[in-house]
mmCIF file of C-alpha atoms in Angstrom:
data_model
loop_
_atom_site.group_PDB
_atom_site.id
_atom_site.type_symbol
_atom_site.label_atom_id
_atom_site.label_comp_id
_atom_site.label_asym_id
_atom_site.label_seq_id
_atom_site.Cartn_x
_atom_site.Cartn_y
_atom_site.Cartn_z
ATOM 1 C CA MET P 1 -72.382 48.508 103.103
ATOM 2 C CA ASP P 2 -69.364 48.540 105.378
ATOM 3 C CA SER P 3 -69.547 50.891 108.346
ATOM 4 C CA GLN P 4 -66.505 52.568 109.823
ATOM 5 C CA LEU P 5 -66.004 54.212 113.196
ATOM 6 C CA LEU P 6 -62.797 56.068 113.982
ATOM 7 C CA LEU P 7 -61.952 57.008 117.567
ATOM 8 C CA ASN P 8 -59.070 59.460 117.678
ATOM 9 C CA ASN P 9 -56.903 60.649 120.553
ATOM 10 C CA VAL P 10 -57.788 58.145 123.284
ATOM 11 C CA GLU P 11 -55.841 56.629 126.180
ATOM 12 C CA ILE P 12 -56.252 52.885 125.667
ATOM 13 C CA PHE P 13 -56.548 50.220 128.372
ATOM 14 C CA ASN P 14 -56.528 46.923 126.491
ATOM 15 C CA GLY P 15 -58.127 44.834 129.257
ATOM 16 C CA LYS P 16 -54.970 42.813 129.914
ATOM 17 C CA ASP P 17 -52.059 45.128 130.698
ATOM 18 C CA ALA P 18 -51.691 47.670 133.492
ATOM 19 C CA ARG P 19 -49.972 50.198 131.240
ATOM 20 C CA THR P 20 -52.165 52.282 128.955
ATOM 21 C CA PHE P 21 -51.062 53.906 125.717
ATOM 22 C CA SER P 22 -52.187 56.860 123.621
ATOM 23 C CA GLY P 23 -53.556 56.069 120.213
ATOM 24 C CA ASN P 24 -56.317 55.894 117.660
ATOM 25 C CA LEU P 25 -58.694 53.060 116.850
ATOM 26 C CA LEU P 26 -60.599 52.106 113.698
ATOM 27 C CA ILE P 27 -63.654 49.853 113.806
ATOM 28 C CA ARG P 28 -64.985 48.296 110.625
ATOM 29 C CA ASN P 29 -68.444 46.801 110.965
ATOM 30 C CA ASN P 30 -68.344 45.016 114.345
ATOM 31 C CA ARG P 31 -64.619 44.420 114.802
ATOM 32 C CA ILE P 32 -61.585 46.471 115.729
ATOM 33 C CA GLU P 33 -59.537 46.675 112.550
ATOM 34 C CA THR P 34 -56.642 48.997 113.407
ATOM 35 C CA ILE P 35 -55.002 50.370 116.550
ATOM 36 C CA SER P 36 -52.238 52.862 115.953
ATOM 37 C CA ALA P 37 -50.274 55.589 117.694
ATOM 38 C CA ALA P 38 -50.128 57.365 114.331
ATOM 39 C CA PRO P 39 -53.150 58.916 112.593
ATOM 40 C CA ILE P 40 -55.281 56.327 110.794
ATOM 41 C CA GLU P 41 -56.195 56.973 107.182
ATOM 42 C CA THR P 42 -59.607 55.737 106.042
ATOM 43 C CA PRO P 43 -60.707 55.110 102.432
ATOM 44 C CA SER P 44 -62.400 58.261 101.170
ATOM 45 C CA GLU P 45 -65.058 56.336 99.238
ATOM 46 C CA ARG P 46 -66.465 54.798 102.427
ATOM 47 C CA PRO P 47 -68.442 56.781 105.002
ATOM 48 C CA VAL P 48 -66.771 57.031 108.389
ATOM 49 C CA THR P 49 -67.991 58.317 111.745
ATOM 50 C CA VAL P 50 -65.244 60.131 113.642
ATOM 51 C CA ILE P 51 -65.196 60.650 117.414
ATOM 52 C CA ASP P 52 -62.449 62.728 119.027
ATOM 53 C CA GLY P 53 -61.758 61.291 122.476
ATOM 54 C CA LYS P 54 -59.627 64.321 123.446
ATOM 55 C CA GLY P 55 -57.331 62.131 125.511
ATOM 56 C CA ARG P 56 -60.064 60.327 127.418
ATOM 57 C CA PHE P 57 -59.795 56.772 128.762
ATOM 58 C CA LEU P 58 -60.909 53.968 126.438
ATOM 59 C CA MET P 59 -61.458 50.421 127.688
ATOM 60 C CA PRO P 60 -63.376 47.254 126.793
ATOM 61 C CA GLY P 61 -67.070 47.117 127.632
ATOM 62 C CA LEU P 62 -67.949 45.782 131.073
ATOM 63 C CA ILE P 63 -69.036 42.154 131.498
ATOM 64 C CA ASP P 64 -71.243 40.848 134.319
ATOM 65 C CA ALA P 65 -70.641 37.098 134.615
ATOM 66 C CA HIS P 66 -73.610 36.470 136.932
ATOM 67 C CA TRP P 67 -76.586 38.575 135.903
ATOM 68 C CA HIS P 68 -80.267 37.715 135.716
ATOM 69 C CA ALA P 69 -81.724 39.809 132.892
ATOM 70 C CA TYR P 70 -85.273 38.655 133.663
ATOM 71 C CA LEU P 71 -85.186 38.029 137.414
ATOM 72 C CA CYS P 72 -83.276 41.186 138.415
ATOM 73 C CA CYS P 73 -86.007 43.645 137.486
ATOM 74 C CA ASN P 74 -89.145 41.793 138.554
ATOM 75 C CA THR P 75 -90.436 41.315 142.074
ATOM 76 C CA MET P 76 -90.975 37.840 143.452
ATOM 77 C CA THR P 77 -94.715 38.560 143.571
ATOM 78 C CA ASP P 78 -94.838 39.406 139.872
ATOM 79 C CA LEU P 79 -92.746 36.372 138.973
ATOM 80 C CA LEU P 80 -94.894 33.943 140.930
ATOM 81 C CA ALA P 81 -98.326 35.461 140.350
ATOM 82 C CA GLY P 82 -98.062 38.263 137.803
ATOM 83 C CA ASP P 83 -98.759 38.558 134.096
ATOM 84 C CA PRO P 84 -95.764 37.098 132.191
ATOM 85 C CA SER P 85 -96.156 39.673 129.419
ATOM 86 C CA TYR P 86 -95.565 42.448 131.959
ATOM 87 C CA THR P 87 -92.467 40.783 133.389
ATOM 88 C CA HIS P 88 -90.959 40.332 129.927
ATOM 89 C CA LEU P 89 -91.591 43.994 129.111
ATOM 90 C CA MET P 90 -89.809 44.928 132.332
ATOM 91 C CA ALA P 91 -86.845 42.797 131.259
ATOM 92 C CA GLY P 92 -86.751 44.526 127.884
ATOM 93 C CA ARG P 93 -86.644 47.954 129.485
ATOM 94 C CA GLU P 94 -83.981 46.850 131.949
ATOM 95 C CA ALA P 95 -81.781 45.466 129.164
ATOM 96 C CA ALA P 96 -81.471 48.954 127.677
ATOM 97 C CA GLU P 97 -80.535 50.351 131.086
ATOM 98 C CA THR P 98 -77.946 47.603 131.574
ATOM 99 C CA LEU P 99 -76.243 48.618 128.337
ATOM 100 C CA GLN P 100 -76.315 52.285 129.345
ATOM 101 C CA ARG P 101 -74.442 51.326 132.521
ATOM 102 C CA GLY P 102 -71.613 50.139 130.282
ATOM 103 C CA PHE P 103 -72.309 46.407 130.354
ATOM 104 C CA THR P 104 -71.946 45.262 126.774
ATOM 105 C CA ALA P 105 -72.130 41.544 127.655
ATOM 106 C CA ILE P 106 -73.688 39.504 130.442
ATOM 107 C CA ARG P 107 -73.805 35.821 131.308
ATOM 108 C CA ASP P 108 -77.382 35.171 132.304
ATOM 109 C CA ALA P 109 -77.378 32.800 135.267
ATOM 110 C CA GLY P 110 -80.908 31.528 134.789
ATOM 111 C CA GLY P 111 -84.286 32.647 133.519
ATOM 112 C CA PRO P 112 -86.379 32.949 130.349
ATOM 113 C CA VAL P 113 -84.233 35.275 128.238
ATOM 114 C CA PHE P 114 -84.091 33.537 124.862
ATOM 115 C CA GLY P 115 -86.687 35.896 123.386
ATOM 116 C CA LEU P 116 -84.978 38.928 124.915
ATOM 117 C CA LYS P 117 -81.645 37.838 123.453
ATOM 118 C CA ARG P 118 -83.223 37.423 120.032
ATOM 119 C CA ALA P 119 -84.798 40.881 120.186
ATOM 120 C CA ILE P 120 -81.461 42.452 121.141
ATOM 121 C CA ASP P 121 -79.402 40.541 118.571
ATOM 122 C CA SER P 122 -81.856 41.474 115.807
ATOM 123 C CA GLY P 123 -81.739 45.164 116.739
ATOM 124 C CA THR P 124 -85.373 45.294 117.851
ATOM 125 C CA LEU P 125 -84.275 46.218 121.381
ATOM 126 C CA ARG P 126 -81.081 47.640 122.778
ATOM 127 C CA GLY P 127 -79.214 45.687 125.391
ATOM 128 C CA PRO P 128 -76.048 43.731 126.128
ATOM 129 C CA ARG P 129 -74.902 40.529 124.509
ATOM 130 C CA ILE P 130 -76.597 37.724 126.422
ATOM 131 C CA TYR P 131 -75.049 34.343 127.157
ATOM 132 C CA PRO P 132 -78.228 32.499 128.211
ATOM 133 C CA SER P 133 -78.463 29.506 130.542
ATOM 134 C CA GLY P 134 -82.191 28.960 130.200
ATOM 135 C CA ALA P 135 -84.227 27.583 133.067
ATOM 136 C CA MET P 136 -82.264 26.971 136.263
ATOM 137 C CA ILE P 137 -82.249 23.221 136.890
ATOM 138 C CA SER P 138 -83.049 22.267 140.481
ATOM 139 C CA GLN P 139 -83.856 19.135 142.402
ATOM 140 C CA THR P 140 -87.100 18.961 144.337
ATOM 141 C CA SER P 141 -86.670 21.234 147.398
ATOM 142 C CA GLY P 142 -83.545 22.729 145.819
ATOM 143 C CA HIS P 143 -82.603 26.370 145.426
ATOM 144 C CA GLY P 144 -84.532 26.675 142.168
ATOM 145 C CA ASP P 145 -87.707 25.197 143.626
ATOM 146 C CA PHE P 146 -89.860 28.332 143.887
ATOM 147 C CA ARG P 147 -93.171 26.504 143.700
ATOM 148 C CA MET P 148 -96.053 27.513 145.872
ATOM 149 C CA ILE P 149 -96.516 24.961 148.640
ATOM 150 C CA TYR P 150 -99.655 23.614 146.933
ATOM 151 C CA GLU P 151 -98.017 23.160 143.512
ATOM 152 C CA HIS P 152 -96.566 19.906 142.218
ATOM 153 C CA ALA P 153 -93.506 19.613 140.039
ATOM 154 C CA HIS P 154 -94.156 18.415 136.517
ATOM 155 C CA GLY P 155 -93.427 14.708 136.273
ATOM 156 C CA GLY P 156 -95.080 11.353 136.064
ATOM 157 C CA CYS P 157 -98.068 12.539 138.101
ATOM 158 C CA GLY P 158 -99.827 13.896 135.023
ATOM 159 C CA CYS P 159 -100.212 17.324 136.654
ATOM 160 C CA GLU P 160 -99.534 20.708 135.082
ATOM 161 C CA MET P 161 -96.120 22.270 135.391
ATOM 162 C CA ALA P 162 -95.667 24.688 138.272
ATOM 163 C CA HIS P 163 -95.825 28.375 137.314
ATOM 164 C CA VAL P 164 -92.046 28.912 137.629
ATOM 165 C CA GLU P 165 -91.560 26.032 135.196
ATOM 166 C CA GLN P 166 -94.233 27.323 132.824
ATOM 167 C CA ILE P 167 -92.491 30.684 132.480
ATOM 168 C CA GLY P 168 -89.065 29.055 132.035
ATOM 169 C CA ALA P 169 -87.494 30.407 135.218
ATOM 170 C CA SER P 170 -86.581 27.017 136.658
ATOM 171 C CA LYS P 171 -86.987 23.328 135.998
ATOM 172 C CA ILE P 172 -87.418 20.655 138.676
ATOM 173 C CA ALA P 173 -85.545 17.456 137.798
ATOM 174 C CA ASP P 174 -84.806 14.408 139.960
ATOM 175 C CA GLY P 175 -82.637 11.569 138.705
ATOM 176 C CA ALA P 176 -79.966 11.441 136.021
ATOM 177 C CA ASP P 177 -82.445 10.861 133.193
ATOM 178 C CA ALA P 178 -84.604 13.844 134.158
ATOM 179 C CA VAL P 179 -81.536 16.065 134.549
ATOM 180 C CA THR P 180 -80.243 14.985 131.140
ATOM 181 C CA ALA P 181 -83.588 15.811 129.549
ATOM 182 C CA ALA P 182 -83.675 19.241 131.231
ATOM 183 C CA VAL P 183 -80.158 20.056 130.024
ATOM 184 C CA ARG P 184 -80.968 19.000 126.486
ATOM 185 C CA GLU P 185 -84.152 21.069 126.477
ATOM 186 C CA ASN P 186 -82.214 24.188 127.472
ATOM 187 C CA LEU P 187 -79.616 23.470 124.789
ATOM 188 C CA ARG P 188 -82.404 22.997 122.239
ATOM 189 C CA GLN P 189 -83.678 26.471 123.050
ATOM 190 C CA GLY P 190 -80.241 28.040 122.639
ATOM 191 C CA ALA P 191 -78.432 27.910 125.985
ATOM 192 C CA SER P 192 -74.746 28.792 125.767
ATOM 193 C CA GLN P 193 -74.060 27.068 129.107
ATOM 194 C CA ILE P 194 -76.092 25.155 131.686
ATOM 195 C CA LYS P 195 -76.983 26.243 135.244
ATOM 196 C CA LEU P 196 -77.738 23.784 138.053
ATOM 197 C CA MET P 197 -78.351 24.319 141.753
ATOM 198 C CA ALA P 198 -75.903 22.260 143.844
ATOM 199 C CA GLY P 199 -76.646 23.692 147.301
ATOM 200 C CA GLY P 200 -78.949 25.879 149.346
ATOM 201 C CA GLY P 201 -79.458 29.611 148.885
ATOM 202 C CA ALA P 202 -80.920 32.709 150.493
ATOM 203 C CA ALA P 203 -83.727 33.639 148.109
ATOM 204 C CA SER P 204 -85.596 30.341 148.462
ATOM 205 C CA LEU P 205 -87.491 28.927 151.422
ATOM 206 C CA TYR P 206 -87.016 25.169 151.322
ATOM 207 C CA ASP P 207 -83.220 24.708 151.186
ATOM 208 C CA PRO P 208 -80.897 25.440 154.141
ATOM 209 C CA LEU P 209 -77.410 26.620 153.196
ATOM 210 C CA ASP P 210 -75.741 23.454 154.458
ATOM 211 C CA VAL P 211 -77.620 21.041 152.194
ATOM 212 C CA THR P 212 -75.940 19.354 149.234
ATOM 213 C CA GLU P 213 -78.144 19.208 146.159
ATOM 214 C CA PHE P 214 -78.091 16.679 143.313
ATOM 215 C CA PHE P 215 -76.302 13.360 143.579
ATOM 216 C CA GLU P 216 -72.935 13.116 141.897
ATOM 217 C CA GLU P 217 -74.411 10.950 139.141
ATOM 218 C CA GLU P 218 -77.016 13.642 138.441
ATOM 219 C CA LEU P 219 -74.335 16.318 138.155
ATOM 220 C CA ARG P 220 -72.246 14.035 135.952
ATOM 221 C CA ALA P 221 -75.246 13.510 133.699
ATOM 222 C CA ALA P 222 -75.599 17.274 133.268
ATOM 223 C CA VAL P 223 -71.883 17.712 132.578
ATOM 224 C CA ARG P 224 -71.909 14.878 130.050
ATOM 225 C CA ALA P 225 -74.932 16.267 128.204
ATOM 226 C CA ALA P 226 -73.404 19.764 128.116
ATOM 227 C CA GLU P 227 -70.008 18.512 126.957
ATOM 228 C CA ASP P 228 -71.680 16.573 124.152
ATOM 229 C CA TRP P 229 -72.834 19.983 122.920
ATOM 230 C CA GLY P 230 -69.385 21.542 123.351
ATOM 231 C CA THR P 231 -70.181 23.606 126.433
ATOM 232 C CA TYR P 232 -70.062 23.466 130.237
ATOM 233 C CA VAL P 233 -72.024 23.467 133.491
ATOM 234 C CA MET P 234 -72.091 26.198 136.130
ATOM 235 C CA VAL P 235 -73.572 25.548 139.576
ATOM 236 C CA HIS P 236 -74.986 27.689 142.353
ATOM 237 C CA VAL P 237 -73.426 26.494 145.619
ATOM 238 C CA TYR P 238 -72.069 28.017 148.829
ATOM 239 C CA ASN P 239 -70.967 25.115 151.029
ATOM 240 C CA PRO P 240 -67.752 23.059 150.774
ATOM 241 C CA ARG P 241 -69.392 19.662 150.341
ATOM 242 C CA GLY P 242 -71.493 20.849 147.428
ATOM 243 C CA ILE P 243 -68.495 22.544 145.806
ATOM 244 C CA ALA P 244 -66.334 19.433 146.121
ATOM 245 C CA ARG P 245 -69.060 17.213 144.677
ATOM 246 C CA ALA P 246 -69.578 19.559 141.733
ATOM 247 C CA LEU P 247 -65.858 19.700 140.964
ATOM 248 C CA LYS P 248 -65.618 15.905 141.100
ATOM 249 C CA ALA P 249 -68.474 15.710 138.597
ATOM 250 C CA GLY P 250 -66.658 18.007 136.143
ATOM 251 C CA VAL P 251 -68.386 21.341 136.742
ATOM 252 C CA ARG P 252 -66.298 24.213 135.307
ATOM 253 C CA SER P 253 -67.766 27.257 137.087
ATOM 254 C CA ILE P 254 -68.640 27.552 140.778
ATOM 255 C CA GLU P 255 -71.113 30.372 141.391
ATOM 256 C CA HIS P 256 -70.774 32.060 144.808
ATOM 257 C CA GLY P 257 -68.830 29.737 147.151
ATOM 258 C CA HIS P 258 -69.032 32.113 150.113
ATOM 259 C CA LEU P 259 -68.977 29.332 152.738
ATOM 260 C CA ILE P 260 -66.000 27.476 151.278
ATOM 261 C CA ASP P 261 -63.187 26.174 153.506
ATOM 262 C CA GLU P 262 -59.476 26.208 152.711
ATOM 263 C CA PRO P 263 -59.089 22.538 151.673
ATOM 264 C CA THR P 264 -61.952 22.927 149.211
ATOM 265 C CA MET P 265 -60.481 26.177 147.862
ATOM 266 C CA ALA P 266 -57.223 24.306 147.248
ATOM 267 C CA LEU P 267 -59.225 21.629 145.422
ATOM 268 C CA LEU P 268 -60.897 24.324 143.330
ATOM 269 C CA ALA P 269 -57.525 25.795 142.377
ATOM 270 C CA GLU P 270 -56.180 22.361 141.446
ATOM 271 C CA SER P 271 -59.205 21.608 139.268
ATOM 272 C CA GLY P 272 -58.733 24.691 137.100
ATOM 273 C CA ALA P 273 -62.421 25.552 137.400
ATOM 274 C CA TRP P 274 -63.586 29.148 137.828
ATOM 275 C CA LEU P 275 -64.942 30.780 140.964
ATOM 276 C CA SER P 276 -67.571 33.308 139.914
ATOM 277 C CA MET P 277 -67.873 35.507 143.008
ATOM 278 C CA GLN P 278 -70.033 38.401 144.115
ATOM 279 C CA ALA P 279 -69.003 40.961 146.731
ATOM 280 C CA PHE P 280 -72.176 40.397 148.733
ATOM 281 C CA ALA P 281 -72.795 42.819 151.615
ATOM 282 C CA VAL P 282 -75.591 42.944 154.183
ATOM 283 C CA GLU P 283 -77.094 46.110 152.704
ATOM 284 C CA ASP P 284 -77.471 44.522 149.256
ATOM 285 C CA ASN P 285 -80.747 42.757 150.053
ATOM 286 C CA THR P 286 -83.473 42.674 152.690
ATOM 287 C CA TYR P 287 -85.581 39.525 152.595
ATOM 288 C CA PRO P 288 -89.183 39.367 153.863
ATOM 289 C CA SER P 289 -88.653 36.077 155.687
ATOM 290 C CA PRO P 290 -86.448 35.902 158.829
ATOM 291 C CA VAL P 291 -85.191 32.536 157.561
ATOM 292 C CA GLN P 292 -84.089 34.066 154.259
ATOM 293 C CA GLN P 293 -82.516 37.076 155.976
ATOM 294 C CA ALA P 294 -80.530 34.852 158.345
ATOM 295 C CA LYS P 295 -79.150 32.917 155.380
ATOM 296 C CA HIS P 296 -78.273 36.176 153.632
ATOM 297 C CA LEU P 297 -76.290 37.358 156.664
ATOM 298 C CA GLN P 298 -74.399 34.068 156.842
ATOM 299 C CA ILE P 299 -73.443 34.345 153.179
ATOM 300 C CA CYS P 300 -72.307 37.957 153.517
ATOM 301 C CA ASN P 301 -70.149 37.053 156.490
ATOM 302 C CA GLY P 302 -68.207 34.716 154.203
ATOM 303 C CA THR P 303 -67.427 37.237 151.458
ATOM 304 C CA ASP P 304 -64.147 38.554 152.863
ATOM 305 C CA ARG P 305 -62.720 35.160 153.775
ATOM 306 C CA THR P 306 -63.615 33.648 150.412
ATOM 307 C CA TYR P 307 -61.910 36.402 148.432
ATOM 308 C CA ARG P 308 -58.790 36.156 150.571
ATOM 309 C CA LEU P 309 -58.626 32.370 150.210
ATOM 310 C CA ALA P 310 -59.156 32.638 146.454
ATOM 311 C CA LYS P 311 -56.255 35.065 146.118
ATOM 312 C CA LYS P 312 -54.048 32.931 148.360
ATOM 313 C CA HIS P 313 -54.588 29.821 146.232
ATOM 314 C CA GLY P 314 -54.519 31.544 142.840
ATOM 315 C CA VAL P 315 -58.018 30.509 141.825
ATOM 316 C CA LYS P 316 -59.349 31.764 138.497
ATOM 317 C CA LEU P 317 -61.761 34.495 139.569
ATOM 318 C CA ALA P 318 -64.698 35.986 137.711
ATOM 319 C CA TRP P 319 -67.078 38.683 138.904
ATOM 320 C CA GLY P 320 -70.825 39.191 138.784
ATOM 321 C CA THR P 321 -73.601 40.869 140.739
ATOM 322 C CA ASP P 322 -76.523 38.405 141.067
ATOM 323 C CA LEU P 323 -79.051 41.168 141.765
ATOM 324 C CA LEU P 324 -82.524 39.687 142.136
ATOM 325 C CA PHE P 325 -86.221 40.555 142.473
ATOM 326 C CA ASP P 326 -85.847 44.325 143.003
ATOM 327 C CA PRO P 327 -86.360 46.749 140.093
ATOM 328 C CA ALA P 328 -85.042 49.623 142.212
ATOM 329 C CA ASN P 329 -81.748 47.846 142.910
ATOM 330 C CA THR P 330 -80.509 47.213 139.382
ATOM 331 C CA LYS P 331 -79.045 50.724 139.228
ATOM 332 C CA ASN P 332 -76.439 49.515 141.749
ATOM 333 C CA GLN P 333 -74.876 47.092 139.273
ATOM 334 C CA ASN P 334 -71.781 49.279 138.846
ATOM 335 C CA HIS P 335 -71.407 49.612 142.613
ATOM 336 C CA GLY P 336 -70.609 45.909 142.683
ATOM 337 C CA ILE P 337 -67.405 46.711 140.792
ATOM 338 C CA VAL P 338 -66.374 49.456 143.190
ATOM 339 C CA LYS P 339 -66.813 47.140 146.196
ATOM 340 C CA LEU P 340 -63.991 44.962 144.870
ATOM 341 C CA GLN P 341 -61.351 47.528 145.853
ATOM 342 C CA LYS P 342 -61.315 46.038 149.361
ATOM 343 C CA TRP P 343 -59.455 43.030 147.921
ATOM 344 C CA PHE P 344 -58.015 44.072 144.563
ATOM 345 C CA THR P 345 -56.090 46.871 142.885
ATOM 346 C CA ASN P 346 -57.932 48.975 140.338
ATOM 347 C CA PHE P 347 -56.046 47.226 137.548
ATOM 348 C CA GLU P 348 -56.997 43.792 138.890
ATOM 349 C CA ILE P 349 -60.623 44.899 139.060
ATOM 350 C CA LEU P 350 -60.703 46.231 135.496
ATOM 351 C CA ARG P 351 -59.024 43.106 134.152
ATOM 352 C CA MET P 352 -61.517 40.916 136.030
ATOM 353 C CA VAL P 353 -64.622 42.701 134.717
ATOM 354 C CA THR P 354 -63.347 42.668 131.129
ATOM 355 C CA CYS P 355 -60.699 40.185 129.979
ATOM 356 C CA ASP P 356 -61.076 37.610 132.776
ATOM 357 C CA ASN P 357 -64.864 37.503 132.592
ATOM 358 C CA ALA P 358 -64.600 37.151 128.818
ATOM 359 C CA ARG P 359 -62.345 34.108 129.249
ATOM 360 C CA LEU P 360 -65.050 32.501 131.376
ATOM 361 C CA LEU P 361 -67.752 33.275 128.809
ATOM 362 C CA ALA P 362 -65.576 31.702 126.115
ATOM 363 C CA LEU P 363 -65.887 28.312 127.846
ATOM 364 C CA SER P 364 -69.180 27.991 125.967
ATOM 365 C CA GLY P 365 -67.020 26.943 123.013
ATOM 366 C CA ALA P 366 -69.148 25.671 120.165
ATOM 367 C CA ARG P 367 -72.259 27.205 121.776
ATOM 368 C CA ASN P 368 -70.748 30.693 121.981
ATOM 369 C CA PRO P 369 -73.382 32.954 120.403
ATOM 370 C CA TYR P 370 -70.782 35.650 119.651
ATOM 371 C CA PRO P 371 -67.619 34.017 118.241
ATOM 372 C CA GLY P 372 -64.652 36.322 118.611
ATOM 373 C CA ASN P 373 -62.606 37.966 121.323
ATOM 374 C CA LEU P 374 -64.455 39.986 123.958
ATOM 375 C CA GLY P 375 -63.102 41.919 126.926
ATOM 376 C CA VAL P 376 -60.020 43.205 125.110
ATOM 377 C CA ILE P 377 -58.987 46.097 122.901
ATOM 378 C CA GLU P 378 -56.944 44.476 120.176
ATOM 379 C CA GLU P 379 -57.056 44.172 116.418
ATOM 380 C CA GLY P 380 -59.620 41.603 115.330
ATOM 381 C CA ALA P 381 -61.570 41.720 118.596
ATOM 382 C CA LEU P 382 -65.295 42.361 118.722
ATOM 383 C CA ALA P 383 -65.928 46.100 119.010
ATOM 384 C CA ASP P 384 -67.401 46.546 122.496
ATOM 385 C CA LEU P 385 -65.855 49.533 124.236
ATOM 386 C CA LEU P 386 -66.317 52.544 126.490
ATOM 387 C CA VAL P 387 -64.858 56.054 126.483
ATOM 388 C CA ILE P 388 -64.777 57.356 130.031
ATOM 389 C CA GLU P 389 -64.541 60.727 131.753
ATOM 390 C CA GLY P 390 -61.780 60.094 134.278
ATOM 391 C CA ASN P 391 -59.347 57.239 134.704
ATOM 392 C CA PRO P 392 -60.698 54.138 136.515
ATOM 393 C CA LEU P 393 -57.157 52.829 136.929
ATOM 394 C CA GLU P 394 -56.646 55.792 139.244
ATOM 395 C CA ARG P 395 -60.202 56.104 140.621
ATOM 396 C CA ILE P 396 -62.380 53.050 140.125
ATOM 397 C CA GLU P 397 -65.287 55.100 141.502
ATOM 398 C CA VAL P 398 -65.757 56.843 138.137
ATOM 399 C CA LEU P 399 -67.561 53.701 136.962
ATOM 400 C CA GLU P 400 -70.185 54.165 139.658
ATOM 401 C CA ASN P 401 -71.714 57.120 137.811
ATOM 402 C CA PRO P 402 -72.268 55.783 134.291
ATOM 403 C CA HIS P 403 -74.766 58.493 133.363
ATOM 404 C CA ASP P 404 -72.150 61.243 133.622
ATOM 405 C CA ASN P 405 -68.856 59.397 133.170
ATOM 406 C CA LEU P 406 -69.535 56.965 130.335
ATOM 407 C CA ARG P 407 -69.259 59.408 127.455
ATOM 408 C CA VAL P 408 -69.252 56.855 124.622
ATOM 409 C CA ILE P 409 -70.630 53.303 124.581
ATOM 410 C CA VAL P 410 -69.995 51.098 121.557
ATOM 411 C CA LYS P 411 -71.432 47.593 121.312
ATOM 412 C CA ASP P 412 -70.850 45.365 118.298
ATOM 413 C CA GLY P 413 -69.453 48.344 116.424
ATOM 414 C CA VAL P 414 -72.591 50.440 116.945
ATOM 415 C CA VAL P 415 -72.486 53.705 118.896
ATOM 416 C CA CYS P 416 -75.111 53.316 121.625
ATOM 417 C CA LYS P 417 -74.227 56.528 123.459
ATOM 418 C CA ASN P 418 -72.125 59.557 122.571
ATOM 419 C CA THR P 419 -72.076 62.700 124.697
ATOM 420 C CA LEU P 420 -68.761 64.065 123.414
#
């Protein structure tokens, strides 16, 4: 039977335009059917749930374009040596919390989340829409190589897969054929896009930030395999050489990029690819290893310059958090939005975390698990929205307290929270 949800008397931010407007909104099943300044009449023979917004701010649901639904809420110790059933239960609990923070969709940037996505989509668990990448594909000694020093990568040696490969967190692949096989395996399991590691990172021990990872022919193999399935490749990379190589190979989304130089930023703008950035700050993470902490500081020192260069060259910008390995830190997901006010107006921020991020997610094309428009309030769009106490166009900080300020959360036409 059709379900109807009527939200009356709300101030609507549509995700695209700076000017809001007062109106009413009717959702039928999982899509926005009618938006009107005049009262909306509903058929009397169909049940309808009515929520009076009393003039409150209504906007699209938040989207995190670089989230790790499995890795964010589990410690490195549990991931490398713990019981996988425990870590998956932690991810299930965290998914519900993510939705309660107002994030109705996330692009998962690597990890074993296919089962979690299925549980959410079937209604077994509550959580955001998940655009899964599957196992992060890394070269030997790359950023996704989290093996213990005594473990071997799975290959022609006849040995068992390393633990991180067994749980589906990462996949070690060397050579174009191995990369192609890894991409196809992720697509077989349901990946909406593919994630490769194209340069060093902070969380891993064996890859300095300056290294370039994967040969161009390996990256091209991944891009070709993904494009054959109607989708795209995203890569983790900070340094200019790795970014340039990835762009030349046809990569459509650069994740991070905090050590980029101006010529490479100009190349990124010319390519039309996306820069998926995070407002990393020193206080975000404390790593146990001095080597890791030094890399983290170097990355954070590049945040300001990278944002300014991206704005200067008109690069297509997306936003995400990339919180990792700390269950106590996931509650700061919304703070990552507030940090953006150093570089952007409140309107630019809201557009980025809704409409712009949704445009990036839509690059998954034929592999999009949720066909339809996200990140906007318009007729025909998927019904993911928030009703907020306060106006984030005036004070973006209201998003930092989702418990009190997110009064209504609707995902896929279903009311997930209502405190009005």
